[in-house]
mmCIF file of C-alpha atoms in Angstrom:
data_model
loop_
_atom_site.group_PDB
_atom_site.id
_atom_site.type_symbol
_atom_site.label_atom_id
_atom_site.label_comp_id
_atom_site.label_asym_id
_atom_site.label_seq_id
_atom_site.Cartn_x
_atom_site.Cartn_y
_atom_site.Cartn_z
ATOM 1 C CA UNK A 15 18.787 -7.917 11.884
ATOM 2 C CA UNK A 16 16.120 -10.483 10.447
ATOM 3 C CA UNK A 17 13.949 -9.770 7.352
ATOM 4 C CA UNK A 18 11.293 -7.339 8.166
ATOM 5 C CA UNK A 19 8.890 -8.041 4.947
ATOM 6 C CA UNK A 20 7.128 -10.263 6.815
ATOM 7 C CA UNK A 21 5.959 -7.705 9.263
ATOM 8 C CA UNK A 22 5.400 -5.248 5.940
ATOM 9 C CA UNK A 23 2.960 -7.927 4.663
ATOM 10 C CA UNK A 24 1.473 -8.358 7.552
ATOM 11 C CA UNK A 25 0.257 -4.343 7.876
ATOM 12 C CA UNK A 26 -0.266 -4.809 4.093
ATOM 13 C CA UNK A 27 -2.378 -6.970 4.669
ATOM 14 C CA UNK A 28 -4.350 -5.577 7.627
ATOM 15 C CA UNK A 29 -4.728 -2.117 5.702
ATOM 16 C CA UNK A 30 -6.575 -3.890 3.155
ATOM 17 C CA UNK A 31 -8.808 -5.396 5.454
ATOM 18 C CA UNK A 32 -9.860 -2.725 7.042
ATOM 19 C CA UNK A 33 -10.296 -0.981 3.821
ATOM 20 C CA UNK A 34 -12.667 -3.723 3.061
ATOM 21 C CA UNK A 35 -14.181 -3.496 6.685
ATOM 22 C CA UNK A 36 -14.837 -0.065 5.992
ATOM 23 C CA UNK A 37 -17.004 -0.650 2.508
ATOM 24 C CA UNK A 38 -18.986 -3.140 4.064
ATOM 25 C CA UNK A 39 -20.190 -1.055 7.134
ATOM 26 C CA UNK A 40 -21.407 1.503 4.632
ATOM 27 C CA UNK A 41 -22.454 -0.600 2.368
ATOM 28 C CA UNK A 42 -24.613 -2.068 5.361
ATOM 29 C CA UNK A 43 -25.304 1.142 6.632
ATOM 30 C CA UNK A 44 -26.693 2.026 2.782
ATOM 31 C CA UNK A 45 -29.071 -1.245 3.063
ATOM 32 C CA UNK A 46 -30.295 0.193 6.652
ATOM 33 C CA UNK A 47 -31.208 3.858 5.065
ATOM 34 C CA UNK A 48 -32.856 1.740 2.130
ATOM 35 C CA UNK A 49 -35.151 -0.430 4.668
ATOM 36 C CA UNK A 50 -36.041 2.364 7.037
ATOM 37 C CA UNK A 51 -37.060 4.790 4.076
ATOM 38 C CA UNK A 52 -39.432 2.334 3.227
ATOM 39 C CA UNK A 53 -41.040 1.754 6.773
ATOM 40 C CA UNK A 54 -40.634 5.144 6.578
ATOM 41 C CA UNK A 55 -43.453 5.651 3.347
ATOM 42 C CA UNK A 56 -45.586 3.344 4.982
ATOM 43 C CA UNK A 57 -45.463 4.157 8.506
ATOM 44 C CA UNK A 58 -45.983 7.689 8.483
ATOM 45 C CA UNK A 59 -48.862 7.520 6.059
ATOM 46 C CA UNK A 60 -50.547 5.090 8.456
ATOM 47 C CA UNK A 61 -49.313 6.106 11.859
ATOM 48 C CA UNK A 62 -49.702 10.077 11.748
ATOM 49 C CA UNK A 63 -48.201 11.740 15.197
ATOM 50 C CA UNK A 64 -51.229 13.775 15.628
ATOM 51 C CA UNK A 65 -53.145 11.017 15.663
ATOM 52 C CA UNK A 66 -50.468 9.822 18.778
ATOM 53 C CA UNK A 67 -51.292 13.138 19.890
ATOM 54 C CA UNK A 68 -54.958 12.835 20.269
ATOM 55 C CA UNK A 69 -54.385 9.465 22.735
ATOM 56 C CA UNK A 70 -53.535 12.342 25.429
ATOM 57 C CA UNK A 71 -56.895 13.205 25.731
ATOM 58 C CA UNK A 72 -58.123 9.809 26.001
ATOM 59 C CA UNK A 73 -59.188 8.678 29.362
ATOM 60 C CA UNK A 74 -55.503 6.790 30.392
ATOM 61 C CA UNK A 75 -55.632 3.344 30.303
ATOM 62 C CA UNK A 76 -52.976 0.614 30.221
ATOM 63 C CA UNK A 77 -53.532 0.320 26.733
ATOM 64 C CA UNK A 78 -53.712 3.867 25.598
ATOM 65 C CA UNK A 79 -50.292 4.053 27.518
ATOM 66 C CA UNK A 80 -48.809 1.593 25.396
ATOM 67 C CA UNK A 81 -49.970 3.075 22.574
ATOM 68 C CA UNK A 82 -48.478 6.014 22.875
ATOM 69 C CA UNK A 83 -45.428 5.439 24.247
ATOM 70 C CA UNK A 84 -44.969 2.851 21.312
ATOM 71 C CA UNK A 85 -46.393 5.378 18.839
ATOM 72 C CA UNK A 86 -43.524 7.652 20.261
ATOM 73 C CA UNK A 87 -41.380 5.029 19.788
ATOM 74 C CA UNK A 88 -41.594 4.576 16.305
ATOM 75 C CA UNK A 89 -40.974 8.350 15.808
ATOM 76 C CA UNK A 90 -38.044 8.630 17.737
ATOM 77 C CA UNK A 91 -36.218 4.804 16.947
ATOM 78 C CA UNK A 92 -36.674 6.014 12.982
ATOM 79 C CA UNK A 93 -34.637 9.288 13.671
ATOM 80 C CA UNK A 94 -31.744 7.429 16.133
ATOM 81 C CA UNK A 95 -31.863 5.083 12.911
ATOM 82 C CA UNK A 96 -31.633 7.328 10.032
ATOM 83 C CA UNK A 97 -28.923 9.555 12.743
ATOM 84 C CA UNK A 98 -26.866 6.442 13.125
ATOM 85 C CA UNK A 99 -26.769 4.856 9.645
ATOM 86 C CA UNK A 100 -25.078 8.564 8.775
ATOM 87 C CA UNK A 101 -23.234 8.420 11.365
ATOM 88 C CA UNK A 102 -21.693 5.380 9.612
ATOM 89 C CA UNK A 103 -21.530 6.502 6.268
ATOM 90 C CA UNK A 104 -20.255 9.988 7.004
ATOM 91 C CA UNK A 105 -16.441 10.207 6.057
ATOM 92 C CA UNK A 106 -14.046 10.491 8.422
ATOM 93 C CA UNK A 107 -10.855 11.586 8.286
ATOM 94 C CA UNK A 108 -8.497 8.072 7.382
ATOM 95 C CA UNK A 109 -4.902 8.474 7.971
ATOM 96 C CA UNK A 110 -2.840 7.637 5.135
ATOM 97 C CA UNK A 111 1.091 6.395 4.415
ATOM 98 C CA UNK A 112 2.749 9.955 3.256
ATOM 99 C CA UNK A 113 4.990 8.284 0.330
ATOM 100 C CA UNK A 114 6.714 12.256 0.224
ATOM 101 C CA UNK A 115 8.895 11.121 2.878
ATOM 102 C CA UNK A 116 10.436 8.810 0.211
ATOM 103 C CA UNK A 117 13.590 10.506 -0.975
ATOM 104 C CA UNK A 118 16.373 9.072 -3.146
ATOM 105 C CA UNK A 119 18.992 10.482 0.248
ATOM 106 C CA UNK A 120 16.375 7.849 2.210
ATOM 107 C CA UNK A 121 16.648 5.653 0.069
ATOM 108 C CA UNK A 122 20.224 4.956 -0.033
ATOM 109 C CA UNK A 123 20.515 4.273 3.299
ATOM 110 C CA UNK A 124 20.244 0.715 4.970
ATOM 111 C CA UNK A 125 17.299 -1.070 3.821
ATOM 112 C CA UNK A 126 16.345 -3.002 7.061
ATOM 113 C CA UNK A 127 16.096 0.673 8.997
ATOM 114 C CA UNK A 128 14.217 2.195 6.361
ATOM 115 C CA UNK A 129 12.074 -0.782 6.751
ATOM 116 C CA UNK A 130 11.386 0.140 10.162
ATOM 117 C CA UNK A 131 10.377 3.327 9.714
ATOM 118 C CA UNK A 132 7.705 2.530 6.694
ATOM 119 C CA UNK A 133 6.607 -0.343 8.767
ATOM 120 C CA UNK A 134 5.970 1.755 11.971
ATOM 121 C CA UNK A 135 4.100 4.564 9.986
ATOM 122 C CA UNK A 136 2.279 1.861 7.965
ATOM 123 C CA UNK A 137 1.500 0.529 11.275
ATOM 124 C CA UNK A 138 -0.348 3.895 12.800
ATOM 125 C CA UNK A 139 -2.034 4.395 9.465
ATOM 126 C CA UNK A 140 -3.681 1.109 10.079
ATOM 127 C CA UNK A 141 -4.802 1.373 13.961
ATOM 128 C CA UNK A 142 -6.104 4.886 12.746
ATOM 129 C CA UNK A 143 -8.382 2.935 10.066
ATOM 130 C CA UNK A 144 -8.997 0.329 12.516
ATOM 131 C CA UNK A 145 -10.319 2.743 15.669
ATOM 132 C CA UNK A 146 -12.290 4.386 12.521
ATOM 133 C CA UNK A 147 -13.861 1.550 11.746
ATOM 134 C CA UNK A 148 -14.480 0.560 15.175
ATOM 135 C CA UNK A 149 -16.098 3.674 15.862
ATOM 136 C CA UNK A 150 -18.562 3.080 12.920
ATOM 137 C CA UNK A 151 -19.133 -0.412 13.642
ATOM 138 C CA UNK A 152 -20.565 0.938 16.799
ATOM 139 C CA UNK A 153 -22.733 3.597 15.113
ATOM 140 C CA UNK A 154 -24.211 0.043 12.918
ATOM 141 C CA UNK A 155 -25.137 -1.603 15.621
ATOM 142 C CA UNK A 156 -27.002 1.611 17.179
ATOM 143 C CA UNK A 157 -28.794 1.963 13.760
ATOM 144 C CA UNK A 158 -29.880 -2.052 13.811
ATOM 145 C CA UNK A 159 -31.313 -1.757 17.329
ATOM 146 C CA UNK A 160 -32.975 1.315 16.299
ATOM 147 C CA UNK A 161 -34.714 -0.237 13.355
ATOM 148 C CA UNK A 162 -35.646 -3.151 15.616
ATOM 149 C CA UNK A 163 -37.022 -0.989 18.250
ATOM 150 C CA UNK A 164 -38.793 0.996 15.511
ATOM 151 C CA UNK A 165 -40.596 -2.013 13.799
ATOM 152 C CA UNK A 166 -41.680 -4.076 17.193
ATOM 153 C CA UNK A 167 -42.993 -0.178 18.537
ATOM 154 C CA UNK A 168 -45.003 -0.361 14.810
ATOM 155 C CA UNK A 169 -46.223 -4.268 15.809
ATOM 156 C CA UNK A 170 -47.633 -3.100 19.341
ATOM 157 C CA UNK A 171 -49.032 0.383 17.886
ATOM 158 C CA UNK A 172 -51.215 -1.751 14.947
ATOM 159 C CA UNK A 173 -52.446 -4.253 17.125
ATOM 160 C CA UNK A 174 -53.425 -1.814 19.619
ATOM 161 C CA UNK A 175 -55.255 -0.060 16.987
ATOM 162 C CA UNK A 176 -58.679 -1.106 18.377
ATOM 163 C CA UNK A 177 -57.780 -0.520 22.157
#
């Protein structure tokens, strides 16, 4: 049997990367809460919903249509945001290597099929990281959209102000 530390290395490697992976999406997902509290002080002070309310008794117009439904918009792309960015930051459960199973009996066996075993349950440790972060890289990209959607809805609602 060949030399299986390469193939160690290799999942050494990849388990720190997605340990790495995993503090940036938060730490991006941090940024996101930081930027959409913000819009968040300004927004609401200037763009009350009651005020989004009131359109509904305005005689309907295209305009009045827009505003609203971009008015509604910010409301509801601020929450998906806010939702999503803790979404990504909430912790999940990460797998982890159980280094109990490391006995002196185990030890003395033959290295190359100890090996094997370490490297298979380093491997599943690190495809349960990776479908972790996977699943949270999705919940980052929901959050960006969101904040997009929320500050274009918060260009058409000002510039509709006088409609």
């Amino acid at each position: 049997m060949g030399s299986l530390e390469p193939y160690f290395n290799l999942l050494q490697n990849e388990y720190a990367h997605e340990r790495e992976r995993k503090q940036s999406l938060e730490t991006r997902s941090g940024i996101i809460i930081t930027v959409a509290v913000g819009m968040f002080s300004f927004l609401f002070n200037s763009i009350k919903i009651k005020n989004i309310f009131q359109l509904f008794t305005d005689t309907l117009t295209f305009f009045i249509l827009l505003k609203i439904v971009s008015g509604m918009l910010i409301y509801i792309s601020f929450l998906a945001c806010i939702l999503f960015s803790f979404k990504t930051i909430n912790t999940s459960v990460y797998s982890y290597f159980d280094i109990s199973i490391i006995t002196p009996e185990i030890l003395g066996h033959q290295k190359n099929f100890e090996m094997i075993d370490i490297i298979t349950a380093y491997k599943e440790v690190v495809l349960n990281h990776r479908n972790n972060n996977e699943e949270k890289a999705k919940f980052l990209r929901l959050s960006i959209r969101s904040i997009i959607v929320c500050a274009i809805s918060t260009c058409v609602y000002i510039n509709l102000l006088g409609a």
